[in-house]
Amino acid sequence: ASGGYVKRSLTAGNTATYTFSGNSVAFVSTRGPNRGFAELRLDGALVATIDLYSPAVSAKRLVWASGALTATTHTLQIRVKGTKNAASTGVRVDVDALLAWQ
């Protein structure tokens, strides 16, 4: 989407890892009718579980932002939880973009 494509997975436990230097980070994804839950870990600690379900497909959505961090090297991990809410038809998680600020 943002760069012409997204990385996606339907497999529980699959992860995308982003190491960055900065004082804030954000996750851009797609919401849609077949999307599931994504777990976000920042520097190893669980910071959010995001429900990516929406009745209609909506690309390039800012779905999470960290807020202020210490200006150092951090690692954000996005994990496919493999579960969904009752309205969703699938567990797909898209990684569209990861943004870091310094």
mmCIF file with all atom_site columns, C-alpha atoms in Angstrom:
data_model
loop_
_atom_site.group_PDB
_atom_site.id
_atom_site.type_symbol
_atom_site.label_atom_id
_atom_site.label_alt_id
_atom_site.label_comp_id
_atom_site.label_asym_id
_atom_site.label_entity_id
_atom_site.label_seq_id
_atom_site.pdbx_PDB_ins_code
_atom_site.Cartn_x
_atom_site.Cartn_y
_atom_site.Cartn_z
_atom_site.occupancy
_atom_site.B_iso_or_equiv
_atom_site.pdbx_formal_charge
_atom_site.auth_seq_id
_atom_site.auth_comp_id
_atom_site.auth_asym_id
_atom_site.auth_atom_id
_atom_site.pdbx_PDB_model_num
ATOM 1   C CA . ALA A 1 1   ? 0.000   0.000   0.000  1.00 0.00 ? 1   ALA A CA 1
ATOM 2   C CA . SER A 1 2   ? 2.301   2.808   1.207  1.00 0.00 ? 2   SER A CA 1
ATOM 3   C CA . GLY A 1 3   ? 5.306   1.505   -0.731 1.00 0.00 ? 3   GLY A CA 1
ATOM 4   C CA . GLY A 1 4   ? 3.338   -0.335  -3.419 1.00 0.00 ? 4   GLY A CA 1
ATOM 5   C CA . TYR A 1 5   ? 2.751   -3.550  -1.432 1.00 0.00 ? 5   TYR A CA 1
ATOM 6   C CA . VAL A 1 6   ? 2.337   -4.989  2.068  1.00 0.00 ? 6   VAL A CA 1
ATOM 7   C CA . LYS A 1 7   ? 3.875   -7.987  3.792  1.00 0.00 ? 7   LYS A CA 1
ATOM 8   C CA . ARG A 1 8   ? 1.164   -10.265 5.146  1.00 0.00 ? 8   ARG A CA 1
ATOM 9   C CA . SER A 1 9   ? 0.741   -13.436 7.140  1.00 0.00 ? 9   SER A CA 1
ATOM 10  C CA . LEU A 1 10  ? -2.027  -15.735 8.323  1.00 0.00 ? 10  LEU A CA 1
ATOM 11  C CA . THR A 1 11  ? 0.279   -17.958 10.385 1.00 0.00 ? 11  THR A CA 1
ATOM 12  C CA . ALA A 1 12  ? 0.095   -17.657 14.162 1.00 0.00 ? 12  ALA A CA 1
ATOM 13  C CA . GLY A 1 13  ? 3.478   -16.785 15.623 1.00 0.00 ? 13  GLY A CA 1
ATOM 14  C CA . ASN A 1 14  ? 4.930   -15.209 12.481 1.00 0.00 ? 14  ASN A CA 1
ATOM 15  C CA . THR A 1 15  ? 6.712   -11.962 13.279 1.00 0.00 ? 15  THR A CA 1
ATOM 16  C CA . ALA A 1 16  ? 8.095   -8.830  11.679 1.00 0.00 ? 16  ALA A CA 1
ATOM 17  C CA . THR A 1 17  ? 10.939  -7.165  13.572 1.00 0.00 ? 17  THR A CA 1
ATOM 18  C CA . TYR A 1 18  ? 11.995  -3.536  13.192 1.00 0.00 ? 18  TYR A CA 1
ATOM 19  C CA . THR A 1 19  ? 15.089  -2.152  14.927 1.00 0.00 ? 19  THR A CA 1
ATOM 20  C CA . PHE A 1 20  ? 15.378  1.626   14.878 1.00 0.00 ? 20  PHE A CA 1
ATOM 21  C CA . SER A 1 21  ? 17.038  4.556   16.590 1.00 0.00 ? 21  SER A CA 1
ATOM 22  C CA . GLY A 1 22  ? 14.643  7.259   17.669 1.00 0.00 ? 22  GLY A CA 1
ATOM 23  C CA . ASN A 1 23  ? 12.198  8.547   20.217 1.00 0.00 ? 23  ASN A CA 1
ATOM 24  C CA . SER A 1 24  ? 8.904   7.316   18.699 1.00 0.00 ? 24  SER A CA 1
ATOM 25  C CA . VAL A 1 25  ? 7.627   4.574   16.397 1.00 0.00 ? 25  VAL A CA 1
ATOM 26  C CA . ALA A 1 26  ? 4.330   3.828   14.627 1.00 0.00 ? 26  ALA A CA 1
ATOM 27  C CA . PHE A 1 27  ? 2.762   0.829   12.864 1.00 0.00 ? 27  PHE A CA 1
ATOM 28  C CA . VAL A 1 28  ? 0.795   1.273   9.615  1.00 0.00 ? 28  VAL A CA 1
ATOM 29  C CA . SER A 1 29  ? -1.422  -1.614  8.508  1.00 0.00 ? 29  SER A CA 1
ATOM 30  C CA . THR A 1 30  ? -4.592  -2.516  6.632  1.00 0.00 ? 30  THR A CA 1
ATOM 31  C CA . ARG A 1 31  ? -7.917  -3.021  8.377  1.00 0.00 ? 31  ARG A CA 1
ATOM 32  C CA . GLY A 1 32  ? -10.436 -5.335  6.741  1.00 0.00 ? 32  GLY A CA 1
ATOM 33  C CA . PRO A 1 33  ? -13.136 -8.006  7.076  1.00 0.00 ? 33  PRO A CA 1
ATOM 34  C CA . ASN A 1 34  ? -10.638 -10.898 7.172  1.00 0.00 ? 34  ASN A CA 1
ATOM 35  C CA . ARG A 1 35  ? -8.096  -9.376  9.569  1.00 0.00 ? 35  ARG A CA 1
ATOM 36  C CA . GLY A 1 36  ? -7.141  -10.658 13.011 1.00 0.00 ? 36  GLY A CA 1
ATOM 37  C CA . PHE A 1 37  ? -5.196  -9.608  16.082 1.00 0.00 ? 37  PHE A CA 1
ATOM 38  C CA . ALA A 1 38  ? -1.561  -8.452  16.068 1.00 0.00 ? 38  ALA A CA 1
ATOM 39  C CA . GLU A 1 39  ? 0.580   -8.341  19.214 1.00 0.00 ? 39  GLU A CA 1
ATOM 40  C CA . LEU A 1 40  ? 3.175   -5.590  19.476 1.00 0.00 ? 40  LEU A CA 1
ATOM 41  C CA . ARG A 1 41  ? 6.265   -5.895  21.632 1.00 0.00 ? 41  ARG A CA 1
ATOM 42  C CA . LEU A 1 42  ? 8.592   -2.989  22.180 1.00 0.00 ? 42  LEU A CA 1
ATOM 43  C CA . ASP A 1 43  ? 12.021  -3.899  23.532 1.00 0.00 ? 43  ASP A CA 1
ATOM 44  C CA . GLY A 1 44  ? 10.593  -7.301  24.517 1.00 0.00 ? 44  GLY A CA 1
ATOM 45  C CA . ALA A 1 45  ? 7.579   -6.022  26.493 1.00 0.00 ? 45  ALA A CA 1
ATOM 46  C CA . LEU A 1 46  ? 4.022   -6.521  25.239 1.00 0.00 ? 46  LEU A CA 1
ATOM 47  C CA . VAL A 1 47  ? 2.681   -2.995  24.623 1.00 0.00 ? 47  VAL A CA 1
ATOM 48  C CA . ALA A 1 48  ? -0.504  -3.612  22.604 1.00 0.00 ? 48  ALA A CA 1
ATOM 49  C CA . THR A 1 49  ? -2.819  -6.128  21.007 1.00 0.00 ? 49  THR A CA 1
ATOM 50  C CA . ILE A 1 50  ? -4.380  -4.566  17.917 1.00 0.00 ? 50  ILE A CA 1
ATOM 51  C CA . ASP A 1 51  ? -7.669  -5.734  16.364 1.00 0.00 ? 51  ASP A CA 1
ATOM 52  C CA . LEU A 1 52  ? -7.271  -5.137  12.618 1.00 0.00 ? 52  LEU A CA 1
ATOM 53  C CA . TYR A 1 53  ? -10.889 -6.045  11.792 1.00 0.00 ? 53  TYR A CA 1
ATOM 54  C CA . SER A 1 54  ? -13.069 -3.555  9.877  1.00 0.00 ? 54  SER A CA 1
ATOM 55  C CA . PRO A 1 55  ? -16.226 -4.307  7.851  1.00 0.00 ? 55  PRO A CA 1
ATOM 56  C CA . ALA A 1 56  ? -14.587 -2.706  4.785  1.00 0.00 ? 56  ALA A CA 1
ATOM 57  C CA . VAL A 1 57  ? -10.965 -2.759  3.611  1.00 0.00 ? 57  VAL A CA 1
ATOM 58  C CA . SER A 1 58  ? -9.094  0.364   4.661  1.00 0.00 ? 58  SER A CA 1
ATOM 59  C CA . ALA A 1 59  ? -5.425  0.550   3.642  1.00 0.00 ? 59  ALA A CA 1
ATOM 60  C CA . LYS A 1 60  ? -2.601  2.748   4.938  1.00 0.00 ? 60  LYS A CA 1
ATOM 61  C CA . ARG A 1 61  ? -4.064  3.095   8.451  1.00 0.00 ? 61  ARG A CA 1
ATOM 62  C CA . LEU A 1 62  ? -1.989  4.237   11.397 1.00 0.00 ? 62  LEU A CA 1
ATOM 63  C CA . VAL A 1 63  ? -3.059  1.571   13.896 1.00 0.00 ? 63  VAL A CA 1
ATOM 64  C CA . TRP A 1 64  ? -0.589  2.177   16.745 1.00 0.00 ? 64  TRP A CA 1
ATOM 65  C CA . ALA A 1 65  ? 1.988   4.722   17.893 1.00 0.00 ? 65  ALA A CA 1
ATOM 66  C CA . SER A 1 66  ? 4.383   4.424   20.812 1.00 0.00 ? 66  SER A CA 1
ATOM 67  C CA . GLY A 1 67  ? 4.376   7.918   22.216 1.00 0.00 ? 67  GLY A CA 1
ATOM 68  C CA . ALA A 1 68  ? 7.630   9.353   23.579 1.00 0.00 ? 68  ALA A CA 1
ATOM 69  C CA . LEU A 1 69  ? 10.580  6.979   24.035 1.00 0.00 ? 69  LEU A CA 1
ATOM 70  C CA . THR A 1 70  ? 14.138  7.545   25.150 1.00 0.00 ? 70  THR A CA 1
ATOM 71  C CA . ALA A 1 71  ? 16.250  8.495   22.124 1.00 0.00 ? 71  ALA A CA 1
ATOM 72  C CA . THR A 1 72  ? 18.177  5.255   21.747 1.00 0.00 ? 72  THR A CA 1
ATOM 73  C CA . THR A 1 73  ? 17.999  1.996   19.765 1.00 0.00 ? 73  THR A CA 1
ATOM 74  C CA . HIS A 1 74  ? 14.721  0.079   20.132 1.00 0.00 ? 74  HIS A CA 1
ATOM 75  C CA . THR A 1 75  ? 13.164  -3.047  18.640 1.00 0.00 ? 75  THR A CA 1
ATOM 76  C CA . LEU A 1 76  ? 9.491   -3.330  17.685 1.00 0.00 ? 76  LEU A CA 1
ATOM 77  C CA . GLN A 1 77  ? 8.123   -6.808  16.985 1.00 0.00 ? 77  GLN A CA 1
ATOM 78  C CA . ILE A 1 78  ? 4.737   -7.397  15.354 1.00 0.00 ? 78  ILE A CA 1
ATOM 79  C CA . ARG A 1 79  ? 3.383   -10.917 15.872 1.00 0.00 ? 79  ARG A CA 1
ATOM 80  C CA . VAL A 1 80  ? 0.417   -12.625 14.200 1.00 0.00 ? 80  VAL A CA 1
ATOM 81  C CA . LYS A 1 81  ? -1.667  -13.779 17.150 1.00 0.00 ? 81  LYS A CA 1
ATOM 82  C CA . GLY A 1 82  ? -3.702  -16.231 15.025 1.00 0.00 ? 82  GLY A CA 1
ATOM 83  C CA . THR A 1 83  ? -6.995  -15.168 16.596 1.00 0.00 ? 83  THR A CA 1
ATOM 84  C CA . LYS A 1 84  ? -9.801  -12.800 15.569 1.00 0.00 ? 84  LYS A CA 1
ATOM 85  C CA . ASN A 1 85  ? -12.919 -11.159 16.844 1.00 0.00 ? 85  ASN A CA 1
ATOM 86  C CA . ALA A 1 86  ? -16.297 -12.803 16.144 1.00 0.00 ? 86  ALA A CA 1
ATOM 87  C CA . ALA A 1 87  ? -17.116 -10.534 13.165 1.00 0.00 ? 87  ALA A CA 1
ATOM 88  C CA . SER A 1 88  ? -13.903 -11.272 11.256 1.00 0.00 ? 88  SER A CA 1
ATOM 89  C CA . THR A 1 89  ? -13.602 -14.029 8.650  1.00 0.00 ? 89  THR A CA 1
ATOM 90  C CA . GLY A 1 90  ? -9.836  -14.470 9.051  1.00 0.00 ? 90  GLY A CA 1
ATOM 91  C CA . VAL A 1 91  ? -6.669  -13.819 11.032 1.00 0.00 ? 91  VAL A CA 1
ATOM 92  C CA . ARG A 1 92  ? -4.547  -12.010 8.423  1.00 0.00 ? 92  ARG A CA 1
ATOM 93  C CA . VAL A 1 93  ? -2.115  -9.335  9.605  1.00 0.00 ? 93  VAL A CA 1
ATOM 94  C CA . ASP A 1 94  ? -0.528  -6.871  7.165  1.00 0.00 ? 94  ASP A CA 1
ATOM 95  C CA . VAL A 1 95  ? 2.638   -4.875  7.759  1.00 0.00 ? 95  VAL A CA 1
ATOM 96  C CA . ASP A 1 96  ? 2.433   -1.862  5.483  1.00 0.00 ? 96  ASP A CA 1
ATOM 97  C CA . ALA A 1 97  ? 4.922   0.557   7.043  1.00 0.00 ? 97  ALA A CA 1
ATOM 98  C CA . LEU A 1 98  ? 6.872   1.175   10.222 1.00 0.00 ? 98  LEU A CA 1
ATOM 99  C CA . LEU A 1 99  ? 7.739   4.781   10.993 1.00 0.00 ? 99  LEU A CA 1
ATOM 100 C CA . ALA A 1 100 ? 10.384  6.060   13.397 1.00 0.00 ? 100 ALA A CA 1
ATOM 101 C CA . TRP A 1 101 ? 11.079  9.612   14.541 1.00 0.00 ? 101 TRP A CA 1
ATOM 102 C CA . GLN A 1 102 ? 14.268  10.990  15.992 1.00 0.00 ? 102 GLN A CA 1
#
